[in-house]
Amino acid sequence: IDLTEQIASMNDWPFERQADDELTLAVAGTWADYNVSLNWHDDLESLHIACAFDLKVPPTRAIEVYRLLAQINEQLWLGHFDLWAHEGVLLYRHSLMLHGAEPTQKQCEALIQAALESCERYYQAFQFVVWAGRRAEDAMATVLFQTEGQA
């Protein structure tokens, strides 16, 4: 957690240390502001990251969001997205398993970077499904659209 606090300071991200084993960051992204929570779990010897964004899922869109989650999670090499249905909160989660090793700054930076990049990449897909009422397949096609060249 100390390393992640140093990373937050270097990036000028506001943070709050709730306990010795927990740190929360506020990171401004292109599409949303992200609430990044980092927790050290002694029993698992792992650093867990959860990255949430302000996009509440109403019960009427939950089934389509679950379809989207399945499609997105198939694409991810690291971490996964979850829907906490009771609160309607979407978040990205991942853990860095260390088993007795000390984490490096580069590992902590990579953990945070992977979370932020995944949220940035798929935020619009979630937005299309939740706010625009689109189907998961259409939302995925939109965010995976690759442009070529420059305008």
PDB file of C-alpha atoms in Angstrom:
ATOM      1  CA  ILE A   1       0.000   0.000   0.000  1.00  0.00           C
ATOM      2  CA  ASP A   2       2.914   2.339   0.668  1.00  0.00           C
ATOM      3  CA  LEU A   3       4.105   1.891  -2.922  1.00  0.00           C
ATOM      4  CA  THR A   4       0.661   2.675  -4.324  1.00  0.00           C
ATOM      5  CA  GLU A   5       0.511   5.799  -2.164  1.00  0.00           C
ATOM      6  CA  GLN A   6       3.831   6.921  -3.681  1.00  0.00           C
ATOM      7  CA  ILE A   7       2.461   6.249  -7.181  1.00  0.00           C
ATOM      8  CA  ALA A   8      -0.631   8.321  -6.395  1.00  0.00           C
ATOM      9  CA  SER A   9       1.561  11.200  -5.181  1.00  0.00           C
ATOM     10  CA  MET A  10       3.764  11.054  -8.292  1.00  0.00           C
ATOM     11  CA  ASN A  11       0.659  11.235 -10.513  1.00  0.00           C
ATOM     12  CA  ASP A  12      -1.032  13.960  -8.451  1.00  0.00           C
ATOM     13  CA  TRP A  13      -4.033  11.701  -7.821  1.00  0.00           C
ATOM     14  CA  PRO A  14      -6.014  12.579  -4.711  1.00  0.00           C
ATOM     15  CA  PHE A  15      -5.953   9.672  -2.263  1.00  0.00           C
ATOM     16  CA  GLU A  16      -7.154   8.667   1.165  1.00  0.00           C
ATOM     17  CA  ARG A  17      -5.600   6.053   3.398  1.00  0.00           C
ATOM     18  CA  GLN A  18      -8.433   4.416   5.347  1.00  0.00           C
ATOM     19  CA  ALA A  19      -6.198   1.877   7.112  1.00  0.00           C
ATOM     20  CA  ASP A  20      -2.700   0.421   6.916  1.00  0.00           C
ATOM     21  CA  ASP A  21      -3.932  -2.080   4.316  1.00  0.00           C
ATOM     22  CA  GLU A  22      -6.282   0.131   2.270  1.00  0.00           C
ATOM     23  CA  LEU A  23      -5.904   3.116  -0.063  1.00  0.00           C
ATOM     24  CA  THR A  24      -8.474   4.861  -2.238  1.00  0.00           C
ATOM     25  CA  LEU A  25      -7.505   6.987  -5.257  1.00  0.00           C
ATOM     26  CA  ALA A  26      -9.518   9.377  -7.402  1.00  0.00           C
ATOM     27  CA  VAL A  27      -8.366   9.300 -11.026  1.00  0.00           C
ATOM     28  CA  ALA A  28      -9.798  11.472 -13.793  1.00  0.00           C
ATOM     29  CA  GLY A  29     -10.160   9.553 -17.038  1.00  0.00           C
ATOM     30  CA  THR A  30     -11.250  10.529 -20.529  1.00  0.00           C
ATOM     31  CA  TRP A  31     -14.787   9.156 -20.130  1.00  0.00           C
ATOM     32  CA  ALA A  32     -15.306   9.203 -16.371  1.00  0.00           C
ATOM     33  CA  ASP A  33     -13.724   9.734 -12.997  1.00  0.00           C
ATOM     34  CA  TYR A  34     -12.573   6.476 -11.440  1.00  0.00           C
ATOM     35  CA  ASN A  35     -12.638   5.492  -7.791  1.00  0.00           C
ATOM     36  CA  VAL A  36      -9.714   3.103  -7.363  1.00  0.00           C
ATOM     37  CA  SER A  37      -9.515   1.054  -4.182  1.00  0.00           C
ATOM     38  CA  LEU A  38      -6.380  -0.923  -3.330  1.00  0.00           C
ATOM     39  CA  ASN A  39      -6.370  -3.444  -0.491  1.00  0.00           C
ATOM     40  CA  TRP A  40      -3.658  -5.702   0.886  1.00  0.00           C
ATOM     41  CA  HIS A  41      -4.937  -9.154   1.932  1.00  0.00           C
ATOM     42  CA  ASP A  42      -2.543 -10.854   4.368  1.00  0.00           C
ATOM     43  CA  ASP A  43      -4.324 -14.200   4.191  1.00  0.00           C
ATOM     44  CA  LEU A  44      -3.960 -14.345   0.401  1.00  0.00           C
ATOM     45  CA  GLU A  45      -0.686 -12.413   0.242  1.00  0.00           C
ATOM     46  CA  SER A  46      -2.158 -10.313  -2.551  1.00  0.00           C
ATOM     47  CA  LEU A  47      -2.816  -6.736  -3.532  1.00  0.00           C
ATOM     48  CA  HIS A  48      -6.385  -6.337  -4.761  1.00  0.00           C
ATOM     49  CA  ILE A  49      -7.598  -3.494  -6.956  1.00  0.00           C
ATOM     50  CA  ALA A  50     -11.189  -2.466  -7.592  1.00  0.00           C
ATOM     51  CA  CYS A  51     -11.910   0.373 -10.001  1.00  0.00           C
ATOM     52  CA  ALA A  52     -15.457   1.730 -10.059  1.00  0.00           C
ATOM     53  CA  PHE A  53     -17.051   4.499 -12.069  1.00  0.00           C
ATOM     54  CA  ASP A  54     -20.230   6.493 -11.639  1.00  0.00           C
ATOM     55  CA  LEU A  55     -22.626   4.578 -13.863  1.00  0.00           C
ATOM     56  CA  LYS A  56     -25.502   2.987 -11.954  1.00  0.00           C
ATOM     57  CA  VAL A  57     -27.226   0.043 -13.610  1.00  0.00           C
ATOM     58  CA  PRO A  58     -31.005   0.097 -13.202  1.00  0.00           C
ATOM     59  CA  PRO A  59     -32.670  -3.313 -12.707  1.00  0.00           C
ATOM     60  CA  THR A  60     -34.315  -3.004 -16.126  1.00  0.00           C
ATOM     61  CA  ARG A  61     -30.888  -3.038 -17.850  1.00  0.00           C
ATOM     62  CA  ALA A  62     -29.158  -5.638 -15.644  1.00  0.00           C
ATOM     63  CA  ILE A  63     -29.674  -8.644 -17.928  1.00  0.00           C
ATOM     64  CA  GLU A  64     -28.214  -6.829 -20.929  1.00  0.00           C
ATOM     65  CA  VAL A  65     -25.318  -5.583 -18.769  1.00  0.00           C
ATOM     66  CA  TYR A  66     -24.604  -9.194 -17.734  1.00  0.00           C
ATOM     67  CA  ARG A  67     -24.480 -10.109 -21.433  1.00  0.00           C
ATOM     68  CA  LEU A  68     -22.048  -7.274 -22.004  1.00  0.00           C
ATOM     69  CA  LEU A  69     -19.929  -8.319 -19.014  1.00  0.00           C
ATOM     70  CA  ALA A  70     -19.586 -11.828 -20.457  1.00  0.00           C
ATOM     71  CA  GLN A  71     -18.435 -10.444 -23.813  1.00  0.00           C
ATOM     72  CA  ILE A  72     -15.998  -7.982 -22.268  1.00  0.00           C
ATOM     73  CA  ASN A  73     -14.525 -10.490 -19.827  1.00  0.00           C
ATOM     74  CA  GLU A  74     -13.830 -12.872 -22.739  1.00  0.00           C
ATOM     75  CA  GLN A  75     -11.592 -10.153 -24.198  1.00  0.00           C
ATOM     76  CA  LEU A  76      -9.594  -9.384 -21.038  1.00  0.00           C
ATOM     77  CA  TRP A  77      -6.259 -10.996 -20.305  1.00  0.00           C
ATOM     78  CA  LEU A  78      -6.045  -9.475 -16.830  1.00  0.00           C
ATOM     79  CA  GLY A  79      -8.808  -8.845 -14.338  1.00  0.00           C
ATOM     80  CA  HIS A  80     -12.540  -8.825 -14.932  1.00  0.00           C
ATOM     81  CA  PHE A  81     -15.601  -6.615 -14.666  1.00  0.00           C
ATOM     82  CA  ASP A  82     -18.369  -7.268 -12.140  1.00  0.00           C
ATOM     83  CA  LEU A  83     -21.808  -5.896 -11.460  1.00  0.00           C
ATOM     84  CA  TRP A  84     -22.751  -5.553  -7.832  1.00  0.00           C
ATOM     85  CA  ALA A  85     -26.429  -5.972  -8.569  1.00  0.00           C
ATOM     86  CA  HIS A  86     -27.750  -4.862  -5.181  1.00  0.00           C
ATOM     87  CA  GLU A  87     -26.064  -1.449  -5.540  1.00  0.00           C
ATOM     88  CA  GLY A  88     -26.121  -1.366  -9.346  1.00  0.00           C
ATOM     89  CA  VAL A  89     -22.378  -0.634  -9.379  1.00  0.00           C
ATOM     90  CA  LEU A  90     -20.014  -1.668 -12.178  1.00  0.00           C
ATOM     91  CA  LEU A  91     -16.369  -2.226 -11.350  1.00  0.00           C
ATOM     92  CA  TYR A  92     -13.158  -3.749 -12.608  1.00  0.00           C
ATOM     93  CA  ARG A  93     -11.280  -6.108 -10.255  1.00  0.00           C
ATOM     94  CA  HIS A  94      -7.904  -7.804 -10.277  1.00  0.00           C
ATOM     95  CA  SER A  95      -5.322  -9.071  -7.772  1.00  0.00           C
ATOM     96  CA  LEU A  96      -1.569  -9.243  -7.730  1.00  0.00           C
ATOM     97  CA  MET A  97      -0.632 -12.526  -6.026  1.00  0.00           C
ATOM     98  CA  LEU A  98       2.748 -12.271  -4.308  1.00  0.00           C
ATOM     99  CA  HIS A  99       3.118 -15.317  -2.002  1.00  0.00           C
ATOM    100  CA  GLY A 100       5.922 -13.971   0.158  1.00  0.00           C
ATOM    101  CA  ALA A 101       7.502 -11.696  -2.436  1.00  0.00           C
ATOM    102  CA  GLU A 102       7.595  -7.932  -2.078  1.00  0.00           C
ATOM    103  CA  PRO A 103       5.767  -6.047  -4.857  1.00  0.00           C
ATOM    104  CA  THR A 104       7.793  -3.689  -6.992  1.00  0.00           C
ATOM    105  CA  GLN A 105       6.772  -0.203  -8.000  1.00  0.00           C
ATOM    106  CA  LYS A 106       6.517  -1.359 -11.626  1.00  0.00           C
ATOM    107  CA  GLN A 107       4.133  -4.182 -10.630  1.00  0.00           C
ATOM    108  CA  CYS A 108       1.918  -1.764  -8.692  1.00  0.00           C
ATOM    109  CA  GLU A 109       1.971   0.736 -11.555  1.00  0.00           C
ATOM    110  CA  ALA A 110       1.052  -2.021 -14.016  1.00  0.00           C
ATOM    111  CA  LEU A 111      -1.825  -3.176 -11.797  1.00  0.00           C
ATOM    112  CA  ILE A 112      -3.275   0.338 -11.657  1.00  0.00           C
ATOM    113  CA  GLN A 113      -2.631   0.969 -15.358  1.00  0.00           C
ATOM    114  CA  ALA A 114      -4.390  -2.258 -16.389  1.00  0.00           C
ATOM    115  CA  ALA A 115      -7.457  -1.280 -14.367  1.00  0.00           C
ATOM    116  CA  LEU A 116      -7.614   2.242 -15.777  1.00  0.00           C
ATOM    117  CA  GLU A 117      -7.029   1.138 -19.376  1.00  0.00           C
ATOM    118  CA  SER A 118      -9.758  -1.506 -19.151  1.00  0.00           C
ATOM    119  CA  CYS A 119     -12.225   0.984 -17.682  1.00  0.00           C
ATOM    120  CA  GLU A 120     -11.390   3.578 -20.329  1.00  0.00           C
ATOM    121  CA  ARG A 121     -11.684   1.048 -23.145  1.00  0.00           C
ATOM    122  CA  TYR A 122     -15.076  -0.360 -22.143  1.00  0.00           C
ATOM    123  CA  TYR A 123     -16.773   2.571 -20.390  1.00  0.00           C
ATOM    124  CA  GLN A 124     -18.602   3.620 -23.548  1.00  0.00           C
ATOM    125  CA  ALA A 125     -19.937   0.093 -24.081  1.00  0.00           C
ATOM    126  CA  PHE A 126     -21.455   0.158 -20.595  1.00  0.00           C
ATOM    127  CA  GLN A 127     -22.828   3.622 -21.305  1.00  0.00           C
ATOM    128  CA  PHE A 128     -24.439   2.466 -24.568  1.00  0.00           C
ATOM    129  CA  VAL A 129     -26.177  -0.423 -22.810  1.00  0.00           C
ATOM    130  CA  VAL A 130     -27.221   1.427 -19.645  1.00  0.00           C
ATOM    131  CA  TRP A 131     -28.105   4.896 -20.945  1.00  0.00           C
ATOM    132  CA  ALA A 132     -28.800   4.363 -24.643  1.00  0.00           C
ATOM    133  CA  GLY A 133     -30.616   1.048 -24.239  1.00  0.00           C
ATOM    134  CA  ARG A 134     -28.406  -0.695 -26.808  1.00  0.00           C
ATOM    135  CA  ARG A 135     -27.816  -4.441 -27.055  1.00  0.00           C
ATOM    136  CA  ALA A 136     -24.537  -5.819 -25.721  1.00  0.00           C
ATOM    137  CA  GLU A 137     -23.428  -6.965 -29.190  1.00  0.00           C
ATOM    138  CA  ASP A 138     -23.993  -3.495 -30.662  1.00  0.00           C
ATOM    139  CA  ALA A 139     -22.142  -1.825 -27.787  1.00  0.00           C
ATOM    140  CA  MET A 140     -19.158  -4.148 -28.195  1.00  0.00           C
ATOM    141  CA  ALA A 141     -19.035  -3.575 -31.948  1.00  0.00           C
ATOM    142  CA  THR A 142     -18.931   0.159 -31.322  1.00  0.00           C
ATOM    143  CA  VAL A 143     -16.085   0.152 -28.788  1.00  0.00           C
ATOM    144  CA  LEU A 144     -13.992  -2.427 -30.640  1.00  0.00           C
ATOM    145  CA  PHE A 145     -14.200  -0.449 -33.883  1.00  0.00           C
ATOM    146  CA  GLN A 146     -10.619   0.256 -34.973  1.00  0.00           C
ATOM    147  CA  THR A 147      -9.844   3.343 -37.021  1.00  0.00           C
ATOM    148  CA  GLU A 148      -6.998   3.462 -39.501  1.00  0.00           C
ATOM    149  CA  GLY A 149      -4.974   6.429 -40.605  1.00  0.00           C
ATOM    150  CA  GLN A 150      -5.319  10.027 -39.532  1.00  0.00           C
ATOM    151  CA  ALA A 151      -7.772  12.735 -40.399  1.00  0.00           C
TER     152      ALA A 151
END
